[in-house]
Short mmCIF file of C-alpha atoms and ligand atoms in Angstrom, two decimals:
data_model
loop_
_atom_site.label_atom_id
_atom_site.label_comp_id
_atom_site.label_asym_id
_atom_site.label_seq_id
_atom_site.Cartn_x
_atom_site.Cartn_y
_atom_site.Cartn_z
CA UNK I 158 -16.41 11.73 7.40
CA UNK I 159 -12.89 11.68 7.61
CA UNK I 160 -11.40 13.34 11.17
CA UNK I 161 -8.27 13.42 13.27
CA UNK I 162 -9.16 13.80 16.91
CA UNK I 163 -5.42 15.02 18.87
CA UNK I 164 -4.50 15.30 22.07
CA UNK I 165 -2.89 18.13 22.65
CA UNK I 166 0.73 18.78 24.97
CA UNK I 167 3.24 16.05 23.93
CA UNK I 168 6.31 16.03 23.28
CA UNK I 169 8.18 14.49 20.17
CA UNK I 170 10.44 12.41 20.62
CA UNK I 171 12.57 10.17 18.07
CA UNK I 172 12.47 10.83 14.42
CA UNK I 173 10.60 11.41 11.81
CA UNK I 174 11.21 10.42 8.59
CA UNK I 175 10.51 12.34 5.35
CA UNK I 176 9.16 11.11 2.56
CA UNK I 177 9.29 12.32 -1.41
CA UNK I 178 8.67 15.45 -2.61
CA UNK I 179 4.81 15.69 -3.24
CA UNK I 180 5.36 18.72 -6.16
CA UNK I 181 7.89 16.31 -8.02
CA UNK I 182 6.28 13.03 -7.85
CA UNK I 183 3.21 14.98 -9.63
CA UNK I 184 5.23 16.02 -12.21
CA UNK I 185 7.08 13.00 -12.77
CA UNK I 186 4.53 10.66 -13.41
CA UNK I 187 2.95 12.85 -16.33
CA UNK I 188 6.47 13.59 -17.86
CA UNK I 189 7.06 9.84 -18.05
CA UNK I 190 4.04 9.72 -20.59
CA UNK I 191 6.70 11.72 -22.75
CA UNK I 192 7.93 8.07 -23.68
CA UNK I 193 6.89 4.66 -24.95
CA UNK I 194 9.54 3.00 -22.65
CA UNK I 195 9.81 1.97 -19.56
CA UNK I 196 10.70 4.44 -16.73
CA UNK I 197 11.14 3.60 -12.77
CA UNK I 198 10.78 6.02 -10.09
CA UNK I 199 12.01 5.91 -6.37
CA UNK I 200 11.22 7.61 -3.22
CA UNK I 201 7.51 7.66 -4.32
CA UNK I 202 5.05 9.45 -1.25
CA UNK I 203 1.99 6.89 -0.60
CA UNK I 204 -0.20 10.14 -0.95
CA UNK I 205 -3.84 10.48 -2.31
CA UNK I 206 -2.55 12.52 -5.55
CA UNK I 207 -0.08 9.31 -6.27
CA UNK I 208 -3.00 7.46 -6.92
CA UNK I 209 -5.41 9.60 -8.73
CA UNK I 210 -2.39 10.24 -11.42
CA UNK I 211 -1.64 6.60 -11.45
CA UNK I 212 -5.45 5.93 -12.07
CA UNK I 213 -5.38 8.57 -14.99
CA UNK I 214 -2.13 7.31 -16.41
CA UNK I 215 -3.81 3.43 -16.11
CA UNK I 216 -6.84 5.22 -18.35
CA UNK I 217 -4.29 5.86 -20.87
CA UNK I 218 -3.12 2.65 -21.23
CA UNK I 219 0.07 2.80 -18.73
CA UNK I 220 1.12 -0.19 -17.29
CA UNK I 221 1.98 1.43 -13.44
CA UNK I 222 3.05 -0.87 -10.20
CA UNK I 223 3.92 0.66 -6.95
CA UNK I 224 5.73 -1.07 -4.64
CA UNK I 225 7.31 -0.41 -1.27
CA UNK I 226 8.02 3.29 -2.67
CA UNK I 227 9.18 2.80 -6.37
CA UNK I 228 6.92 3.04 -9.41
CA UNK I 229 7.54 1.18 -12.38
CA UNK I 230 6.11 2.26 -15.58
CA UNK I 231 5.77 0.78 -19.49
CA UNK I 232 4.34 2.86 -21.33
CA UNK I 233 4.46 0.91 -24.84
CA UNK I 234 0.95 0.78 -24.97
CA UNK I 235 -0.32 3.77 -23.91
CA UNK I 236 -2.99 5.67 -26.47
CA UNK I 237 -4.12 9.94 -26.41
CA UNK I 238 -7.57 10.20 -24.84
CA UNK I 239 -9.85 12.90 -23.77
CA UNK I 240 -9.09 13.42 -20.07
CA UNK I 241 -12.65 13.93 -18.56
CA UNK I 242 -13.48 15.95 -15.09
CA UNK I 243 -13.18 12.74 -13.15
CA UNK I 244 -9.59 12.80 -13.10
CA UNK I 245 -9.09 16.47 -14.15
CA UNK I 246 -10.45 18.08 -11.17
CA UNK I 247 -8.98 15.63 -8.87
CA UNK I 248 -6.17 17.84 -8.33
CA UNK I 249 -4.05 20.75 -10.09
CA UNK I 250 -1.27 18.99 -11.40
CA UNK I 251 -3.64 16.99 -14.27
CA UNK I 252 -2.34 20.41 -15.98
CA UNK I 253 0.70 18.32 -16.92
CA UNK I 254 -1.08 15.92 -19.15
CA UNK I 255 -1.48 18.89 -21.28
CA UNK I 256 2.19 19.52 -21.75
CA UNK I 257 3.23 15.75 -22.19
CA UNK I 258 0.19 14.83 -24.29
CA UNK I 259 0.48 18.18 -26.05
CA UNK I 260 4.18 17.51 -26.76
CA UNK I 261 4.23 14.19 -27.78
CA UNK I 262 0.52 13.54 -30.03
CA UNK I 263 0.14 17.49 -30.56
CA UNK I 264 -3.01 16.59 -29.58
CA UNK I 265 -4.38 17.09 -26.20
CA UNK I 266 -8.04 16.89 -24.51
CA UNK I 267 -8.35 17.47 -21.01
CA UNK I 268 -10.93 18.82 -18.46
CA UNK I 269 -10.15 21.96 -16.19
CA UNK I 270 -7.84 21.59 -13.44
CA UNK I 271 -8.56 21.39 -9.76
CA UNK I 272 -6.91 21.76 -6.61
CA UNK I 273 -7.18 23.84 -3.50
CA UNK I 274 -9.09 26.54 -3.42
CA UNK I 275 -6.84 28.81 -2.08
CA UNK I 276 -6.99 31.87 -5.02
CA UNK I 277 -8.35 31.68 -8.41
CA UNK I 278 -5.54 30.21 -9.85
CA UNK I 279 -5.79 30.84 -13.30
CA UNK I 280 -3.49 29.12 -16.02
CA UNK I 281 -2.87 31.73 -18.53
CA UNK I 282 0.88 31.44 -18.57
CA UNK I 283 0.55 27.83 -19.24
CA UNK I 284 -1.57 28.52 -22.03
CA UNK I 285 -0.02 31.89 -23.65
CA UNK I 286 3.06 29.38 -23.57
CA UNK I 287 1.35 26.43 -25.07
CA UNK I 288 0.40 28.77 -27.80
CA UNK I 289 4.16 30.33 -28.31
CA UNK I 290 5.17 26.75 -28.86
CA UNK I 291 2.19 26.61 -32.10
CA UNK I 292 -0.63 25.02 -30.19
CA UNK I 293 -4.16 26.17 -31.04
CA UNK I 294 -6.84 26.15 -27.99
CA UNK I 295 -10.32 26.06 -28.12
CA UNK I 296 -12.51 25.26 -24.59
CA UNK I 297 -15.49 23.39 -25.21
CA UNK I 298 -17.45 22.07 -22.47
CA UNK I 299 -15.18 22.49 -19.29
CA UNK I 300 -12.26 21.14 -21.65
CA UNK I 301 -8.97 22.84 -23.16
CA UNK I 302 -8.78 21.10 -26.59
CA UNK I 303 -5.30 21.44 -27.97
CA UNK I 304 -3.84 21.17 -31.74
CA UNK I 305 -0.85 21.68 -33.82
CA UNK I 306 1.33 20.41 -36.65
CA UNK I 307 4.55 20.30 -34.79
CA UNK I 308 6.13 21.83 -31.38
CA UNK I 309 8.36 25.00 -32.36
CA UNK I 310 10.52 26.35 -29.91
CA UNK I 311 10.52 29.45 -29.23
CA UNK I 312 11.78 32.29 -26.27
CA UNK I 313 8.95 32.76 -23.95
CA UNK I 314 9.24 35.27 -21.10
CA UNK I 315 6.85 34.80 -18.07
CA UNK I 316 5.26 37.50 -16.16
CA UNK I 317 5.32 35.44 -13.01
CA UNK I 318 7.35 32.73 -12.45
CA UNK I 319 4.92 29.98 -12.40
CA UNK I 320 6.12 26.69 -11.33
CA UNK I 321 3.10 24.52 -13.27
CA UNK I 322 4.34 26.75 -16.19
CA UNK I 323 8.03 26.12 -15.99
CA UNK I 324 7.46 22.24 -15.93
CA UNK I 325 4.75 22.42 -18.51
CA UNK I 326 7.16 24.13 -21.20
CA UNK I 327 9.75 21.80 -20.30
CA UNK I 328 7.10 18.86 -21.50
CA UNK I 329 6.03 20.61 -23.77
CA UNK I 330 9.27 21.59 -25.86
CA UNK I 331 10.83 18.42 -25.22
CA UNK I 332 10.25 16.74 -27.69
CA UNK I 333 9.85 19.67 -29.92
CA UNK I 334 12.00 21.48 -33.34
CA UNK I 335 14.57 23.29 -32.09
CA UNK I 336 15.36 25.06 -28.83
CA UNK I 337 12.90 26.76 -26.37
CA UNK I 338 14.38 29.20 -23.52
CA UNK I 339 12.34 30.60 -20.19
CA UNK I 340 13.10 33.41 -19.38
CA UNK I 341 12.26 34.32 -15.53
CA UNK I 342 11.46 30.45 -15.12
CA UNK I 343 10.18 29.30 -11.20
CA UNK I 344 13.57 27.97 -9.32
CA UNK I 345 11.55 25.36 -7.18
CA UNK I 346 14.20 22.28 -6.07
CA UNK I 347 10.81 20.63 -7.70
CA UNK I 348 11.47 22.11 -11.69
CA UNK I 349 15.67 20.43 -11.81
CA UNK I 350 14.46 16.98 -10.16
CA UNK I 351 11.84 16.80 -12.86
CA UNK I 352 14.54 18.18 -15.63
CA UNK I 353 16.98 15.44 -14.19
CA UNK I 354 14.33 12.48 -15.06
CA UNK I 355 13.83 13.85 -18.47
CA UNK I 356 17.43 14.65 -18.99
CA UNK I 357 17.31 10.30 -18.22
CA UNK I 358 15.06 9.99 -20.54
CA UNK I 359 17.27 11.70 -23.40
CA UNK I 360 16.24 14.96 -23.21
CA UNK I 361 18.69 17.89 -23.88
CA UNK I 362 17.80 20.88 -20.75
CA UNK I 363 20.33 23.06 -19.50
CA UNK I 364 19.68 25.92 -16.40
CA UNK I 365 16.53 24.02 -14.89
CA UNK I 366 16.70 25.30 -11.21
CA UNK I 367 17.72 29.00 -12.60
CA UNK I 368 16.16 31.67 -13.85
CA UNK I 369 16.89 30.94 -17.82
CA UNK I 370 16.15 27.20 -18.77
CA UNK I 371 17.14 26.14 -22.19
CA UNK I 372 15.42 23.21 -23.91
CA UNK I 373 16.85 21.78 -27.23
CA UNK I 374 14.20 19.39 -28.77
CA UNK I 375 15.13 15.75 -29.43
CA UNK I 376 13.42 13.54 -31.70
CA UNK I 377 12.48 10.92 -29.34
CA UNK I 378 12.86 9.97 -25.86
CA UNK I 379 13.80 6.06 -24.30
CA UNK I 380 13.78 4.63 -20.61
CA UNK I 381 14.31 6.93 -18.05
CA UNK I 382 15.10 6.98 -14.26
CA UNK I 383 14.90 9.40 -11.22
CA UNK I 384 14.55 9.09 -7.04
CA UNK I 385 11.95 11.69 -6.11
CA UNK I 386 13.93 14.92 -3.91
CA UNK I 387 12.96 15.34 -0.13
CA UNK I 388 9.32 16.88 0.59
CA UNK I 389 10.85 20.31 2.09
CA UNK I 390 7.30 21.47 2.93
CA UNK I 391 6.81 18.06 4.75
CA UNK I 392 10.29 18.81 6.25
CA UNK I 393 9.39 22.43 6.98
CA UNK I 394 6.19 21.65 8.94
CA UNK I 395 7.99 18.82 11.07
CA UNK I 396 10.71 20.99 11.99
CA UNK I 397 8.29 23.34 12.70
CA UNK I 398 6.60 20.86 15.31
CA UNK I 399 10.12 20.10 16.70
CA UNK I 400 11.03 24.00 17.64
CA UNK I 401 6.94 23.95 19.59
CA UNK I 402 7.54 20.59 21.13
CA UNK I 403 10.62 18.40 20.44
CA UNK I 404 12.39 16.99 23.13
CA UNK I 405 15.53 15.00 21.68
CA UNK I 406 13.62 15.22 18.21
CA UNK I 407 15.02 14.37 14.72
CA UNK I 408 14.12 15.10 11.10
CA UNK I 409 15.82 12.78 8.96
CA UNK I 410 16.35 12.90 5.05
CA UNK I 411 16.16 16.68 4.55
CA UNK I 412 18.36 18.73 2.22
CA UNK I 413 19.49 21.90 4.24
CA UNK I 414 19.56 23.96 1.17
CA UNK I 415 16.09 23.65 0.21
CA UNK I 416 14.86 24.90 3.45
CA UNK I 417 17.13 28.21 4.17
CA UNK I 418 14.10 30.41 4.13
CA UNK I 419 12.68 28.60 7.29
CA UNK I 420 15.50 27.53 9.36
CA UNK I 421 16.68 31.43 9.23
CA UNK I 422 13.61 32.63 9.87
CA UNK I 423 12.77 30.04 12.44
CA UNK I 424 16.19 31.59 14.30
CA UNK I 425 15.58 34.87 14.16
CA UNK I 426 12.48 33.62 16.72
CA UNK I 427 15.06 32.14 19.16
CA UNK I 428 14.57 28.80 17.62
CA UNK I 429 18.09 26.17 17.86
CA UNK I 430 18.46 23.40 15.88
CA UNK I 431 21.83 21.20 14.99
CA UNK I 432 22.08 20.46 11.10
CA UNK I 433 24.10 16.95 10.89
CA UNK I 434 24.20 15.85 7.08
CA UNK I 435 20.15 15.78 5.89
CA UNK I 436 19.46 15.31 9.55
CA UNK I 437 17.83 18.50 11.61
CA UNK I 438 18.13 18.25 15.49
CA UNK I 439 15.25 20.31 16.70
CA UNK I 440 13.79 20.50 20.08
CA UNK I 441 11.35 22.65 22.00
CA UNK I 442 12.63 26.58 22.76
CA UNK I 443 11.37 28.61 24.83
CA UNK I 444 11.08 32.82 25.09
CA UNK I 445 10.29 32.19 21.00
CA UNK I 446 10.18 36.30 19.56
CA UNK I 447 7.71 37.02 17.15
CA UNK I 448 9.36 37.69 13.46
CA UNK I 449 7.35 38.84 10.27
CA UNK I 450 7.28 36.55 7.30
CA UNK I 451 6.52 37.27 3.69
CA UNK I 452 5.64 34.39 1.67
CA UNK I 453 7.43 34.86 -2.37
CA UNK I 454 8.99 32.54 -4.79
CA UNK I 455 11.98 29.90 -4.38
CA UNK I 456 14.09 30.62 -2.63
CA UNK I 457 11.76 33.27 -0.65
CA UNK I 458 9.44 31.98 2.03
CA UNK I 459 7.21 28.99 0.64
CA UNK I 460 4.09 29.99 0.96
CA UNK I 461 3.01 25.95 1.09
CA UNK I 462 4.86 26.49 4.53
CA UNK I 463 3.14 29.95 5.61
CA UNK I 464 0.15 28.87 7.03
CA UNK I 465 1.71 26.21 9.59
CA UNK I 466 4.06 28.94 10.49
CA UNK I 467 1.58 31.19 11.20
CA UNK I 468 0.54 28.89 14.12
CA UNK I 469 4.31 28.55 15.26
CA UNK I 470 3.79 32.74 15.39
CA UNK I 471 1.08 32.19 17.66
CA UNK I 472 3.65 30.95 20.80
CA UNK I 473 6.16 33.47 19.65
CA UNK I 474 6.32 37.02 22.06
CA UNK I 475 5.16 40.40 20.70
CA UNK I 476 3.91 41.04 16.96
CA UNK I 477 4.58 38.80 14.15
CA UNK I 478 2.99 40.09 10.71
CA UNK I 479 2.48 37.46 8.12
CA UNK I 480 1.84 38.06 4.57
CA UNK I 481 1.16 35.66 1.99
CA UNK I 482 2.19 37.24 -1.25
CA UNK I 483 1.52 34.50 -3.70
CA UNK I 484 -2.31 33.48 -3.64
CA UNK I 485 -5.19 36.00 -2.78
CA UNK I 486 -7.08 33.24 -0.69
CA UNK I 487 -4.50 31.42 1.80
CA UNK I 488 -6.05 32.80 5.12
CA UNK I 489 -8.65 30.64 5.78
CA UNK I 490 -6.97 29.08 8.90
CA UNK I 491 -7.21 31.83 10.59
CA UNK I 492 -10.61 32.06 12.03
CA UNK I 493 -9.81 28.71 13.53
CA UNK I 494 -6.62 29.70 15.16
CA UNK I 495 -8.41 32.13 16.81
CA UNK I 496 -11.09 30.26 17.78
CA UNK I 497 -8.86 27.97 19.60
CA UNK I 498 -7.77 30.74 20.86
CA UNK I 499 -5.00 32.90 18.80
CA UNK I 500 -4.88 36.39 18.53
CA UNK I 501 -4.93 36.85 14.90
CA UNK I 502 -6.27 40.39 12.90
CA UNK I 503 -6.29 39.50 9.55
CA UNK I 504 -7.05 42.02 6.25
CA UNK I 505 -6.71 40.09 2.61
CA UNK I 506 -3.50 38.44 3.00
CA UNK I 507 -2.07 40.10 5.74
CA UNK I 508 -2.24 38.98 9.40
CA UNK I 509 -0.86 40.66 12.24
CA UNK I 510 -0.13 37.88 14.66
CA UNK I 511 -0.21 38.78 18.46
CA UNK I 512 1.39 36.20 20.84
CA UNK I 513 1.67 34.17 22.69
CA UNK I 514 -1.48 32.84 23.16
CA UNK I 515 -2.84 29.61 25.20
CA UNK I 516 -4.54 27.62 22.18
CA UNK I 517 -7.25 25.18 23.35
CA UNK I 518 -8.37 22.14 21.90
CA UNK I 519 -11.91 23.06 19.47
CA UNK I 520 -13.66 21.41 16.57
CA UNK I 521 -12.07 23.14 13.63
CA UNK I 522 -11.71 22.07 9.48
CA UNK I 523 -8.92 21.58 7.05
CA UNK I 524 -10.16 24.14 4.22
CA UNK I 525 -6.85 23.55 2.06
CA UNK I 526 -4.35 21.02 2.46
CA UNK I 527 -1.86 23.33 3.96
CA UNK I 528 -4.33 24.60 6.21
CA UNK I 529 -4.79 21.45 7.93
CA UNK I 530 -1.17 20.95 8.39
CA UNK I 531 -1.47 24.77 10.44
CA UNK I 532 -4.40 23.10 12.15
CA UNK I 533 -2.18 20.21 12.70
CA UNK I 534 0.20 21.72 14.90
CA UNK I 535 -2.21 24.31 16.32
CA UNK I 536 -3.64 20.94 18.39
CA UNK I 537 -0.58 19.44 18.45
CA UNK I 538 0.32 22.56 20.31
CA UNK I 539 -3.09 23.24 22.68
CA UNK I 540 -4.58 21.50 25.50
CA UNK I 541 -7.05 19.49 25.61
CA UNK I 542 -8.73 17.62 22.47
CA UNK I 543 -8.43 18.93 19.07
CA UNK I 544 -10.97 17.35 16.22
CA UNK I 545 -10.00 18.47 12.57
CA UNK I 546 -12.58 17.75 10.03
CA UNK I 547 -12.13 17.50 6.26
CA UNK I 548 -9.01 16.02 6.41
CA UNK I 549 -8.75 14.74 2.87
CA UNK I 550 -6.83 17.50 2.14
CA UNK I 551 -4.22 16.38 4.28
CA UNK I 552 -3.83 13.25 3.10
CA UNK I 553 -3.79 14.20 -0.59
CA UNK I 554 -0.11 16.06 0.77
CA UNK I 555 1.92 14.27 3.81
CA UNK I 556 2.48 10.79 3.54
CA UNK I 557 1.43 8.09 6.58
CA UNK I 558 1.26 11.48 8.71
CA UNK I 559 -0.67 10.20 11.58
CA UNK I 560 2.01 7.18 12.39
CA UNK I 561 5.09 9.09 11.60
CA UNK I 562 3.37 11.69 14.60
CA UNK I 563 2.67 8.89 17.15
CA UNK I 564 5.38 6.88 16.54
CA UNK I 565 7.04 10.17 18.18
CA UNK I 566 4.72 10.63 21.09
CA UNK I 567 1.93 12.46 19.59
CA UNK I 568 -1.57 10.97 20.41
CA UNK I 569 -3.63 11.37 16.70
CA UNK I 570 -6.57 8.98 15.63
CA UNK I 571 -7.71 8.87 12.73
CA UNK I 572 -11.45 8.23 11.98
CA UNK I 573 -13.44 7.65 8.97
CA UNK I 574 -17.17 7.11 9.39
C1 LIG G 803 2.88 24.94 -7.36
C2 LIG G 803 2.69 23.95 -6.25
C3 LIG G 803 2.01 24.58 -5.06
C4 LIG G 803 2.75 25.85 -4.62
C5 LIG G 803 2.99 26.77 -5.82
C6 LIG G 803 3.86 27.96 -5.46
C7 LIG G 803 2.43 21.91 -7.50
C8 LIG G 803 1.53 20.83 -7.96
N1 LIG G 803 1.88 22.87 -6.75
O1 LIG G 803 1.56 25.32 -7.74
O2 LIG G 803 2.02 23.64 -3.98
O3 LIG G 803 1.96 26.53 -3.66
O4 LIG G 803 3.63 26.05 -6.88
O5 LIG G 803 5.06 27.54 -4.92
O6 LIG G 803 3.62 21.91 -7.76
N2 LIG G 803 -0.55 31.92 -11.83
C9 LIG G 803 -1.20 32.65 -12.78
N3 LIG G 803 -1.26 32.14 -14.06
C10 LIG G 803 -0.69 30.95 -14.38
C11 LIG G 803 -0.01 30.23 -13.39
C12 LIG G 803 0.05 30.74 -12.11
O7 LIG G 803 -1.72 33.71 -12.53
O8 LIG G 803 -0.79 30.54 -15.56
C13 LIG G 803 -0.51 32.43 -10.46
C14 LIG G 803 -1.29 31.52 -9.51
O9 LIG G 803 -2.67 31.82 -9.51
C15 LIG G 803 -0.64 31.81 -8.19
C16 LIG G 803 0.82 32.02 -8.59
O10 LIG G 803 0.81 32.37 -9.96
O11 LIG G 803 -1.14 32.98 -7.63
C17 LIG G 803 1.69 30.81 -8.35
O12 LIG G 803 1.35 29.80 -9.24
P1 LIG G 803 2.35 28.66 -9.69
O13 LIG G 803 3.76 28.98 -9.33
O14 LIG G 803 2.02 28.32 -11.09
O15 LIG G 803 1.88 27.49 -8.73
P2 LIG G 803 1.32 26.09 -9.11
O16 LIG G 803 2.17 25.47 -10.18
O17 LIG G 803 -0.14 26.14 -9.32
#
């Protein structure tokens, strides 16, 4: 079983720094499919999803190296298969083989996604959009099965804007007759790095990164090229850490923009920090007021960064209320904040945080992968020794997390037995 085991109570100090963005690099690597040429890719995270996409894309025939953080790709072999459960359910983001198999063989097979279970995460938008664009779906067998003569574009107006969605019309439409506009698209930083590598790759996208994205099919797509953004929720929860317990600590490699939603709110605790380029000076403040936070769409709260910053609630003074507005099921961390020792009241996704509180060191799990970054700094945080179980999730989202923390002071070990 795979465990961390912290000590809790020291300080960071140094820097730490961040890696590629874990919600591009996802995307990326199934876009490049969109292409028989040859595509490289820098700033690639060494994270668990990496490789179960890489192992998929290798299924298809891809020829993938990664090396010292860029992946090289030729794709002039690659052939349309089914994609079974055993890569499918690996993680959510398989979704995108639908939209760059879909849009390039009109032809796609692929098991159900998977992912965290942190709501019930349906896919309908992705679908109801598939079908504007002229694909036919049947699901047989835990499959979506997807046909059509040719990719029409079309206007499609989402309910919600989805970010899986967004991307998937993009690869979708590509390659497509005529132009395709989203209307209400998702704005995640994410959605324009992944419209910059097809833009590389020949494709013709204005607006990704607003609200109205405009796709103008092309007939064919050739080499392409991209560097992977920042992680901002990678950022978010180290700058987090800094405000509990830097002393003389350093983010490096973050773009301020990406990140307003937490640095203000972070301030309106008490918290100081000194913004130098993509550097973030952060150290530990004390007197920290609680604030309430309301998770919502880019460039709202994250709500990838809402459940560490519920435990950063837990030191502030006074009531915090936190509400995740996004999925249904993204409070599971809480009965293990309190049993270390929070004082959390939580109804559906609402949690009225009471602080501060003394958190102490407990056996407690990672039920999402977000949720083991809150655990994360909750022993980071609390005295004595902290043991997180089922830290897969983790991994599968922050890159080499365990030496980038004790290279700064913290005292982590990793176990797997
Ligand atoms: C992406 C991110 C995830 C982040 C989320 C919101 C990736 C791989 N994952 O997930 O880390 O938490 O954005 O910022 O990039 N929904 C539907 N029907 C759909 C699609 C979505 O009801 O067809 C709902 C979802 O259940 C959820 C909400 O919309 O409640 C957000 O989903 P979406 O923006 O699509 O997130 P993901 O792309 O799954």
């Amino acid at each position: 079983m795979k465990r961390l085991i912290i000590k809790g109570g020291n300080l960071l100090n140094g820097t730490v720094k961040i890696s590629g963005a874990k919600n591009s690099i996802v995307a990326l690597l199934p876009a490049s499919m969109l292409t028989r040429g040859k595509c490289v890719i820098h700033n690639v995270p060494d994270i668990s999803d990496v490789h179960i996409l890489i192992d998929t894309m290798r299924f298809l025939g891809s020829k993938v190296e990664f090396n010292n953080g860029t992946i090289t790709i030729d794709n002039s072999n690659i052939v349309n298969k089914k994609i079974d459960a055993e890569y499918a359910t690996k993680l959510r983001a398989s979704y995108y083989f639908m939209g760059s198999l879909l849009g390039k063989y009109h032809h796609a097979e692929i098991a159900y996604p998977g992912g965290c279970i942190i709501g019930s995460r349906p896919i309908d938008i992705h679908l109801s959009s598939f079908r504007k664009l002229g694909a036919n779906i049947q699901e047989k067998d835990g499959h979506y099965i997807m046909d059509t003569d040719e990719i029409v574009g079309n206007e499609i107006f989402f309910d919600f804007p989805s970010v899986g969605a967004t991307i998937n019309v993009m690869l979708t439409a590509v390659l497509g007759k005529g132009t395709t506009k989203i209307i209400n698209a998702a704005r995640e930083p994410e959605i324009k790095n992944v419209a910059d590598f097809l833009i590389s790759m020949g494709a013709n996208i204005e607006g990704a990164g607003s609200g109205i994205i405009t796709i103008n099919g092309v007939s064919e797509l050739h080499d392409g090229e991209i560097t992977v953004i920042p992680d901002r929720i990678e950022a978010g929860t180290y700058i987090i850490l800094g405000a509990l317990l830097g002393e003389d600590f350093t983010v490096e490699g973050i773009v301020e923009e990406h990140l307003y939603a937490l640095l203000l709110k972070l301030k309106d605790a008490g918290v100081t920090y000194k913004i130098d380029g993509n550097k973030i000076h952060i150290n530990k403040c004390d007197n920290l007021k609680g604030v309430n936070v309301k998770t919502g769409v880019y460039p709202g709260f994250p709500t990838d960064l809402g459940q560490p910053m519920s435990t950063f609630l837990t030191q502030c003074f006074g009531q915090s209320v936190f509400e995740e507005t996004i999925y249904e099921n993204r409070l599971r961390h809480i009965p293990h904040l309190n049993h270390m020792g929070a004082n959390i009241n939580s109804l559906s996704s609402k949690a009225v945080i009471i602080g501060p509180s003394e958190l102490v060191g407990k056996k407690v799990k990672a039920t999402d992968l977000r949720a083991g970054a809150a655990m994360l700094v909750a022993g980071m945080i609390a005295s004595g020794t902290t043991t997180i179980e089922n830290i897969e999730h983790i991994l599968r989202g922050y890159e080499n997390i365990v030496d980038k923390l004790n290279n700064v002071g913290a005292d982590i070990t990793y176990i797997d037995d």
